[in-house]
CSV table of C-alpha atoms and ligand atoms in Angstrom, one decimal:
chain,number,residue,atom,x,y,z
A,10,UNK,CA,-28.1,-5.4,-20.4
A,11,UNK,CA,-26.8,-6.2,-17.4
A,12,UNK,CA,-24.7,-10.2,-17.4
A,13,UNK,CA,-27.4,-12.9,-16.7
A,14,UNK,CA,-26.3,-16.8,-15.1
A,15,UNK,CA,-26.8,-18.3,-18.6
A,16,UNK,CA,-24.3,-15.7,-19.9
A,17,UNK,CA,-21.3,-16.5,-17.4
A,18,UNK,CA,-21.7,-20.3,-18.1
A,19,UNK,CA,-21.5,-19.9,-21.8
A,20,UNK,CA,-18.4,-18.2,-21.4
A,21,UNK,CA,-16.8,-20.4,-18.3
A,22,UNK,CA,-17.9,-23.4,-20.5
A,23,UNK,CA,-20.3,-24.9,-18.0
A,24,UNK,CA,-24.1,-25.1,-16.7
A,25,UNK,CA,-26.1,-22.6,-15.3
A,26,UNK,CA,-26.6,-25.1,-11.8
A,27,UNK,CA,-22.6,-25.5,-12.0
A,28,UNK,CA,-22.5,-21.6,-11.8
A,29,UNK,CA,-25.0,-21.6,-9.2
A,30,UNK,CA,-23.5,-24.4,-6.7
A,31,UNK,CA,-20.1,-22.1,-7.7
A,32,UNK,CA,-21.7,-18.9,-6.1
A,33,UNK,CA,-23.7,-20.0,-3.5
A,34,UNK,CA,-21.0,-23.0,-2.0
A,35,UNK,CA,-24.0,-25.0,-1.6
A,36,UNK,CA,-22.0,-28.2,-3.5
A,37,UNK,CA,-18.9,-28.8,-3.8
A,38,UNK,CA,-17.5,-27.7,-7.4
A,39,UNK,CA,-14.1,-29.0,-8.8
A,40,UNK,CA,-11.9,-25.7,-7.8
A,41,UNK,CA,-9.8,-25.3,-11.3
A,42,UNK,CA,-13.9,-24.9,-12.7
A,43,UNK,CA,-15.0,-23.1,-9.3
A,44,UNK,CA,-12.0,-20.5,-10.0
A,45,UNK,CA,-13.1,-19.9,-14.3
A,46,UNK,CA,-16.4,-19.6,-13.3
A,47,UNK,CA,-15.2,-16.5,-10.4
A,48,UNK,CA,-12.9,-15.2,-12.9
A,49,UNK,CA,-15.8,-15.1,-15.2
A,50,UNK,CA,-18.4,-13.4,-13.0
A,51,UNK,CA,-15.9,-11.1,-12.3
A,52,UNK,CA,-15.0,-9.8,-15.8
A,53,UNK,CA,-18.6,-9.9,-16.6
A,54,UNK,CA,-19.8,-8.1,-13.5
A,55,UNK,CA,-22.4,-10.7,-12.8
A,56,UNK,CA,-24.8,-10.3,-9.9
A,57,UNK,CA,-27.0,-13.0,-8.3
A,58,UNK,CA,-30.6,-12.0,-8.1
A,59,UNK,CA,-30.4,-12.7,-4.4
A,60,UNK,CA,-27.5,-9.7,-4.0
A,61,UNK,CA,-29.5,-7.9,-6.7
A,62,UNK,CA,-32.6,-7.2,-4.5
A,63,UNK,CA,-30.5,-5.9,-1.8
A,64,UNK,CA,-28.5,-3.6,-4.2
A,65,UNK,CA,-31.8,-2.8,-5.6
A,66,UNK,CA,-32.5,-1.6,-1.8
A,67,UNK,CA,-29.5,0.9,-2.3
A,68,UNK,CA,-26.3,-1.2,-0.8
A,69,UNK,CA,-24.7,-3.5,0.7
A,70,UNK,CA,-23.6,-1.3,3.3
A,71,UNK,CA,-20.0,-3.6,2.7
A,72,UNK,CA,-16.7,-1.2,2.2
A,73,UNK,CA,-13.1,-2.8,0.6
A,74,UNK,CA,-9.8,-1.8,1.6
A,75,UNK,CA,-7.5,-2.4,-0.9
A,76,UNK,CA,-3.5,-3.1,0.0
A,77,UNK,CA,-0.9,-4.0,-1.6
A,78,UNK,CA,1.0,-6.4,1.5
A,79,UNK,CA,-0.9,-7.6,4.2
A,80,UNK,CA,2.6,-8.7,5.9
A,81,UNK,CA,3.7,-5.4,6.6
A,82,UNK,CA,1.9,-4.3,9.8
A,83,UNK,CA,2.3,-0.8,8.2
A,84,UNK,CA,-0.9,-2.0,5.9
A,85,UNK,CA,-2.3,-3.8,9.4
A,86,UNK,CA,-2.2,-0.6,11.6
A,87,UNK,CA,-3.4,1.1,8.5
A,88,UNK,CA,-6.7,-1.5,8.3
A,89,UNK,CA,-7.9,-1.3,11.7
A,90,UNK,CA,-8.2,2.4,11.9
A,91,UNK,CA,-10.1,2.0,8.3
A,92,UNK,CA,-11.9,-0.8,9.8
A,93,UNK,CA,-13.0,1.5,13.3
A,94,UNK,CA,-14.2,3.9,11.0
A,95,UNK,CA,-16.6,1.6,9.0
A,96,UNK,CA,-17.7,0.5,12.2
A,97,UNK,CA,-18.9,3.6,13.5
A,98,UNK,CA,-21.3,3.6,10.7
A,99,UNK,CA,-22.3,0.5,10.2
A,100,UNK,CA,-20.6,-0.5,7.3
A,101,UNK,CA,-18.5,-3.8,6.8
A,102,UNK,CA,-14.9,-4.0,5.8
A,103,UNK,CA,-13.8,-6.1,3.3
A,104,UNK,CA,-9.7,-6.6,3.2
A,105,UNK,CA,-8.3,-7.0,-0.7
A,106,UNK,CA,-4.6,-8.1,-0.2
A,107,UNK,CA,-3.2,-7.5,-4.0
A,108,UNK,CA,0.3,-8.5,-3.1
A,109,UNK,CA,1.3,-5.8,-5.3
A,110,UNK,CA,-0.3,-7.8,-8.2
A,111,UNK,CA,-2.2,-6.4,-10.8
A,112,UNK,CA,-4.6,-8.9,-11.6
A,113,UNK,CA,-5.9,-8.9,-8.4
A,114,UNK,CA,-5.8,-5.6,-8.0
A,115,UNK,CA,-8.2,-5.7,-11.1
A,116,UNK,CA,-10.0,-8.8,-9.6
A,117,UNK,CA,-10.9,-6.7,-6.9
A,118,UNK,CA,-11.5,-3.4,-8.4
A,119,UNK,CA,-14.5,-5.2,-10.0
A,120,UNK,CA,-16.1,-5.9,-7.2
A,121,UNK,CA,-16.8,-2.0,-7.1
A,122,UNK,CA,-18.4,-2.0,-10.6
A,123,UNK,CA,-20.3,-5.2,-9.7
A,124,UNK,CA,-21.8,-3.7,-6.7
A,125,UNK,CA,-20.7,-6.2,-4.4
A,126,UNK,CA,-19.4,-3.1,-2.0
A,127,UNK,CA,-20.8,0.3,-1.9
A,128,UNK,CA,-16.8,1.6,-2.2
A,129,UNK,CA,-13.3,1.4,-1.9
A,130,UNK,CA,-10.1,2.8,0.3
A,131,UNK,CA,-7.4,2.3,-2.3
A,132,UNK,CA,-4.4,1.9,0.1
A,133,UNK,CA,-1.9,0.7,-3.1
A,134,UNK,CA,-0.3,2.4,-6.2
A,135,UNK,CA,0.4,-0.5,-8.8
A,136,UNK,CA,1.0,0.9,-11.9
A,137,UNK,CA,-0.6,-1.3,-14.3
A,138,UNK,CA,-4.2,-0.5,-12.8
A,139,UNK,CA,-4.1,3.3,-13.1
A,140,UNK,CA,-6.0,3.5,-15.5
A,141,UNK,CA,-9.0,1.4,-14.8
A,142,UNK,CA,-9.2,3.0,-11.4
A,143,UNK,CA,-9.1,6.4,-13.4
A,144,UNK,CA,-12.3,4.9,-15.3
A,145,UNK,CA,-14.5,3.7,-12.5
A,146,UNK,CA,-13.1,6.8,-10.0
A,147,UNK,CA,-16.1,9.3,-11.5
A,148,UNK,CA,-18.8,7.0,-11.0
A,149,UNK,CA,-17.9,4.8,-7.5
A,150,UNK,CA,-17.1,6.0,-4.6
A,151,UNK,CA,-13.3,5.8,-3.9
A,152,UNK,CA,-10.7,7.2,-1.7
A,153,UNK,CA,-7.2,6.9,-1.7
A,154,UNK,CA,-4.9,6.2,1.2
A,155,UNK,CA,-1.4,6.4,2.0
A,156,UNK,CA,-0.3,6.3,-1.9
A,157,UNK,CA,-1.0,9.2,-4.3
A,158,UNK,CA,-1.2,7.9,-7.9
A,159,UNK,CA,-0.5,10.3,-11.0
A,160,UNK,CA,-3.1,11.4,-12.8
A,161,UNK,CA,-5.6,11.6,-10.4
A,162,UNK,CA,-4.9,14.6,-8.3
A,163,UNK,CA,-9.1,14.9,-8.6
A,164,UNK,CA,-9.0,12.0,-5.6
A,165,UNK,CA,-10.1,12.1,-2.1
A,166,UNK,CA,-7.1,11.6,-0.7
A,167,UNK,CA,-5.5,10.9,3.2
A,168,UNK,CA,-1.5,10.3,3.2
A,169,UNK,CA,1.1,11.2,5.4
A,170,UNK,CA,3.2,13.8,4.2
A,171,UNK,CA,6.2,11.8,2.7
A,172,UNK,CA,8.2,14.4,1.4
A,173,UNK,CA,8.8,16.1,5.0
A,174,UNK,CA,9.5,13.0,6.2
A,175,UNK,CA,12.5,12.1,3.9
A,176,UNK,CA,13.7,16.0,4.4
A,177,UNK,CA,13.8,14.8,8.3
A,178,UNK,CA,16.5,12.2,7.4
A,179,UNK,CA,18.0,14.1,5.7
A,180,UNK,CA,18.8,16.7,7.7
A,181,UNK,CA,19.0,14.4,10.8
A,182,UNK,CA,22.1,12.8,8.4
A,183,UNK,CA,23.6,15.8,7.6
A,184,UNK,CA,23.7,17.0,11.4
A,185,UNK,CA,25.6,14.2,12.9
A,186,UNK,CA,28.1,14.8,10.5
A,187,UNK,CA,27.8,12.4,6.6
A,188,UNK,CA,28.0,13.3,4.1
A,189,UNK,CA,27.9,10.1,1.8
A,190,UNK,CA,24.7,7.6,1.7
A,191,UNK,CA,22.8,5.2,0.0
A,192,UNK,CA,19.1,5.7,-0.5
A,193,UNK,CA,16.9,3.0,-1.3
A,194,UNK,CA,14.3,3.8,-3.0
A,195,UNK,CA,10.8,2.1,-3.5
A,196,UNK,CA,9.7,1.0,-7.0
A,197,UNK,CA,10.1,4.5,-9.1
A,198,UNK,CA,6.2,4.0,-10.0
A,199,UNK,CA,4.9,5.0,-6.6
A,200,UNK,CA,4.7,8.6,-5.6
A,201,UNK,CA,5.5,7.9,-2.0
A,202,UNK,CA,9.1,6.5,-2.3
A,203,UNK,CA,9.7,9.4,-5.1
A,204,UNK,CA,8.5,11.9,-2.6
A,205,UNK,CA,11.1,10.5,-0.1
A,206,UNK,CA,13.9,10.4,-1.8
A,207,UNK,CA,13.6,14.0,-3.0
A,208,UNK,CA,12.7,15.3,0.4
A,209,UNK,CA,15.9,13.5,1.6
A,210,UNK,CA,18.2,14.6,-1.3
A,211,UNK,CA,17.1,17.8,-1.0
A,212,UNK,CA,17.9,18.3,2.7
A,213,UNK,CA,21.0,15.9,2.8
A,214,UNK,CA,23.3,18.2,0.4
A,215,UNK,CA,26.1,15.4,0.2
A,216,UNK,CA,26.3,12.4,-2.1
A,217,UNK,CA,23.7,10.4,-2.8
A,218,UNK,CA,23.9,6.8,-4.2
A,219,UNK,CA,20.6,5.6,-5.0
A,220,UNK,CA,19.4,2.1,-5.5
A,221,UNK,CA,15.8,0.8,-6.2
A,222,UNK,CA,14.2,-2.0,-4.2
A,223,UNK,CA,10.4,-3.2,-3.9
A,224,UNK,CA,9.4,-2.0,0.2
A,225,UNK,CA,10.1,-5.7,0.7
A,226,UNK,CA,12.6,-6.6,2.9
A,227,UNK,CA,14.2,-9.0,0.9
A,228,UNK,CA,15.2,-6.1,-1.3
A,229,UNK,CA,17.2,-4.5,1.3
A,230,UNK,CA,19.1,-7.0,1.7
A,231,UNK,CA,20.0,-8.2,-1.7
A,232,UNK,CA,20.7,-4.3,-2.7
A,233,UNK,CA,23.3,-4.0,0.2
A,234,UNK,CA,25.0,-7.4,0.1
A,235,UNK,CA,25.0,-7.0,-3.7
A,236,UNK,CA,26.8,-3.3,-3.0
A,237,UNK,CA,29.1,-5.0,-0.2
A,238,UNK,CA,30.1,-8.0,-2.7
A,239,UNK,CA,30.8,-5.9,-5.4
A,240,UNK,CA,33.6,-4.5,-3.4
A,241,UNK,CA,32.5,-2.7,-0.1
A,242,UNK,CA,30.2,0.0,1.1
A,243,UNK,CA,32.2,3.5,0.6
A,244,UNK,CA,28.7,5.3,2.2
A,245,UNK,CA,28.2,5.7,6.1
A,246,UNK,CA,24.5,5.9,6.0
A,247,UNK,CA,21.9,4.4,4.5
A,248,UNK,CA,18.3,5.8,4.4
A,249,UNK,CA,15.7,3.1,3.4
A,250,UNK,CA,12.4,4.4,2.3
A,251,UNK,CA,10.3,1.8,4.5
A,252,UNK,CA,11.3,-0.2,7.6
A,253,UNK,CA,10.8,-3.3,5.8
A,254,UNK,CA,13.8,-2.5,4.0
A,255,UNK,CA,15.6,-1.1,6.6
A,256,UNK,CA,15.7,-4.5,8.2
A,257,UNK,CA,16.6,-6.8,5.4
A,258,UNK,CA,19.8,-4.0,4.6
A,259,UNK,CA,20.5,-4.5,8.7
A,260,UNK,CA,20.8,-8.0,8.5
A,261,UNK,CA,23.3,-7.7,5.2
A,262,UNK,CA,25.3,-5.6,7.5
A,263,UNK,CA,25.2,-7.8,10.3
A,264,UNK,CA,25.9,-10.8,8.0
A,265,UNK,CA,29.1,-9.1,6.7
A,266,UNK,CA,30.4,-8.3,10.2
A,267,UNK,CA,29.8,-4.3,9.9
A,268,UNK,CA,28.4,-3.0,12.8
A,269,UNK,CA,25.3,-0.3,13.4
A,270,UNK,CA,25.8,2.5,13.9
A,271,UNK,CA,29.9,2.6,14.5
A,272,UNK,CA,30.1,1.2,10.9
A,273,UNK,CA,27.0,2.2,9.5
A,274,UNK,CA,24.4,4.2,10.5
A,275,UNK,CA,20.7,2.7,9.0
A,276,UNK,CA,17.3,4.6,8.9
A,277,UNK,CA,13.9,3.0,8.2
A,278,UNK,CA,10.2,5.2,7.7
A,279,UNK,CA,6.4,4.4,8.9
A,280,UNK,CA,7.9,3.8,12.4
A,281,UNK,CA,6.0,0.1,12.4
A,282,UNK,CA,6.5,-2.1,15.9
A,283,UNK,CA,8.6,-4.0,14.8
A,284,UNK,CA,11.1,-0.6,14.4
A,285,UNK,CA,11.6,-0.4,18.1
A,286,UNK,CA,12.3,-3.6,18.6
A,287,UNK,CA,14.9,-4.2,16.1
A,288,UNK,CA,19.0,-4.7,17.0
A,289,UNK,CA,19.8,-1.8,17.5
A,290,UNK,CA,16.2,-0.2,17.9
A,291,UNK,CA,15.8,1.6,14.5
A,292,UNK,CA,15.7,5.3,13.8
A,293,UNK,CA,12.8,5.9,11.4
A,294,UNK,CA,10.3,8.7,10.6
A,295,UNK,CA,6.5,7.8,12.2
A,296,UNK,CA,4.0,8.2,9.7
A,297,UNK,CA,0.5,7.8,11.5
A,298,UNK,CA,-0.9,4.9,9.6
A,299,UNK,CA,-3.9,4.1,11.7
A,300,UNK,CA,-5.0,7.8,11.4
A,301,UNK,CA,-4.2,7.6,7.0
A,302,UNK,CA,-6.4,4.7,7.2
A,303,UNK,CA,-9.5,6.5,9.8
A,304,UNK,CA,-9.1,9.5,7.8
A,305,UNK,CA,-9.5,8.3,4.3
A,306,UNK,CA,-12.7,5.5,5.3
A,307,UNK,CA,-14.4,8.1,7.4
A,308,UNK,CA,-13.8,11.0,4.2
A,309,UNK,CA,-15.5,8.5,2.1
A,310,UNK,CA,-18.0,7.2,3.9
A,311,UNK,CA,-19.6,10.6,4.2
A,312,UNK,CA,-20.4,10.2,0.7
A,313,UNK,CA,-21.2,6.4,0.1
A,314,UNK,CA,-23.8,7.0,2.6
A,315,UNK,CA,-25.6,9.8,0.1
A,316,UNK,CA,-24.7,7.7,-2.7
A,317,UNK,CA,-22.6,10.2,-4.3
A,318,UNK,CA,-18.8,10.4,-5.4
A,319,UNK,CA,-16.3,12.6,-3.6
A,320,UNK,CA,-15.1,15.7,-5.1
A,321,UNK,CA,-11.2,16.1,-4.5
A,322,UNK,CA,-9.9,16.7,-0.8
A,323,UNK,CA,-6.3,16.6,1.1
A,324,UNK,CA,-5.4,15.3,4.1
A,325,UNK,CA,-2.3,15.0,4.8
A,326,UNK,CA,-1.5,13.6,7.9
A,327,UNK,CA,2.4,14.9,9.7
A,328,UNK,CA,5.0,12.8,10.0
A,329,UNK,CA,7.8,12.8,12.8
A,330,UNK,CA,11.4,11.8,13.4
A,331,UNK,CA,12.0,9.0,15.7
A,332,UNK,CA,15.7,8.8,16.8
A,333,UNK,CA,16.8,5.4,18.2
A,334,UNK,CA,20.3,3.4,18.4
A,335,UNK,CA,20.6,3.4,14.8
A,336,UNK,CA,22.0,6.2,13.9
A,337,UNK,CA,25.4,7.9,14.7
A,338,UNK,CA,28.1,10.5,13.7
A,339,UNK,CA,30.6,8.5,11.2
A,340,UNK,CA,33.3,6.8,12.4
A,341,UNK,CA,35.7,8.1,9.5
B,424,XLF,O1,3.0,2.9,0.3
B,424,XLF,C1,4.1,3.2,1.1
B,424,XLF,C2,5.3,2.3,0.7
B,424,XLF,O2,5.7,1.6,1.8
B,424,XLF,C3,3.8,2.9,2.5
B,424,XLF,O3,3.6,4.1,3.2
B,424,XLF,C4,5.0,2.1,3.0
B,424,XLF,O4,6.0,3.0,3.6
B,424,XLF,C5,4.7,1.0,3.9
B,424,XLF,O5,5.8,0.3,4.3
């Protein structure tokens, strides 16, 4: 039996009008009792009768786009070529910034079973929600974009190819001559920093220090100030799987007086606008993000609008080397 009104205030501890003035914003409800009675209708998968007789009608023709850091303008370029595609037929975007947090990542991924959108790009690979994606992947419609998450090769799927682009670095590295680096990584949980690092390991064929940070750019820098602190940087490159990174381990350079590239030579990947712009403009590999986002949204939609779930399918999207004033042959 599907969750009535008089079930969610039982359980959030208030009326059924309370619930009611919660949902439709009509009154103003005290917001620690506003956010229960959400958190309720959520679990329960509640549906107002009002958004029940459209659903009842077939949809809401209302789309999310799930991502994990809506600060990176990776994830923004990434959105508006999801959100182009939506338009085009119709559909509304809804953006679900989990700042890689897995209770909102759940928060949101109800939604789908709720009905509240007729399906979801899944532009995020936390860990902790796997497996309740896993659960509602047979019977919603959902894509994944940009992040490939184990155990469900059966997805549709739209990514740049990762791998290719860390064997890039690597061999761009190796070319102008070093031979020792420092890799850091993404979290080890997400198949597209692991995917980099072994495509740049593989190609490099010199020694490898790795170190794993979080795609943030505060990570960068903490990993390579902590490295510098602890008694100097013995590496002449440094390959940072996202340019996020990149610029929080240029700064740590900066900030300890070494200079890039005639101390250090520094490479990013996605190739965001900021990349370009950077002191000295960064080398990084271009990963088409508005094109992961356009391809996965317009894959999907094909079936949300025949109400069906996608079989598997790959795209993956080509990625290319971008070399800039970041990168140099080793001074020593
Ligand atoms: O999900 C990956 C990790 O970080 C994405 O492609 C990104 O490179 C964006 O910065």
């Amino acid at each position: 039996r599907p969750a009535s009104i008089k079930d969610v205030a039982a359980a959030a501890g208030v009326s059924p009008t309370t619930v009611s003035h919660v949902l439709s914003g009509n009154r103003p409800v005290n917001e620690e009792t506003a956010a229960r009675v959400r958190g309720v209708v959520n679990r329960l998968g509640y549906v107002p009768a009002s958004l029940a007789r459209s659903l009842q009608a077939g949809s809401t023709s209302v789309i999310g786009l799930l991502i994990p850091d809506i600060s990176n303008t990776f994830f923004a370029e990434l959105a508006k070529g999801a959100e182009d595609a939506a338009h085009d037929l119709g559909y509304g975007l809804i953006l679900c910034n989990t700042e890689f947090d897995a209770d909102r990542e759940d928060r949101y991924l109800g939604m789908i079973r709720s009905r509240f959108i007729d399906g979801m790009v899944y532009a995020s690979g936390s860990a902790p929600s796997r497996r309740r994606l896993e659960a509602l992947m047979g019977k919603f419609p959902i894509a994944l974009a940009d992040e490939e998450v184990e155990g469900l090769e059966g997805a549709l799927i739209a990514t740049a190819d990762h791998e290719a682009g860390g064997r890039l670095v690597g061999e761009h590295l190796r070319e102008l001559g070093h031979r020792r680096a420092l890799m850091l990584t993404g979290p080890r949980a997400l198949r597209s920093g692991v995917a980099r690092a072994h495509g740049f390991v593989q190609a490099f064929r010199g020694d490898v220090v790795e170190r794993e940070g979080d795609f943030k750019e505060a990570s960068g820098h903490r990993l390579v100030a902590g490295l510098l602190e602890e008694g100097g940087l013995d590496r002449t490159a440094v390959f940072a799987a996202n340019d996020l990174m990149a610029f929080g381990a240029l700064t740590a350079l900066r900030e300890a007086g070494l200079s890039v590239p005639g101390d250090v030579s520094v490479v990013g990947f996605d190739d965001i606008r900021a990349a370009s712009l950077a002191h000295p403009p960064l080398t990084t590999v271009h990963q088409p993000a508005y094109d992961v986002g356009r391809t996965a949204t317009a894959q999907l939609l094909q079936y949300v609008t025949r109400g069906e779930v996608p079989p598997a399918s790959r795209h993956t999207l080509p990625v290319s080397l971008k070399v800039r004033g970041s990168t140099a042959p080793p001074a020593r």
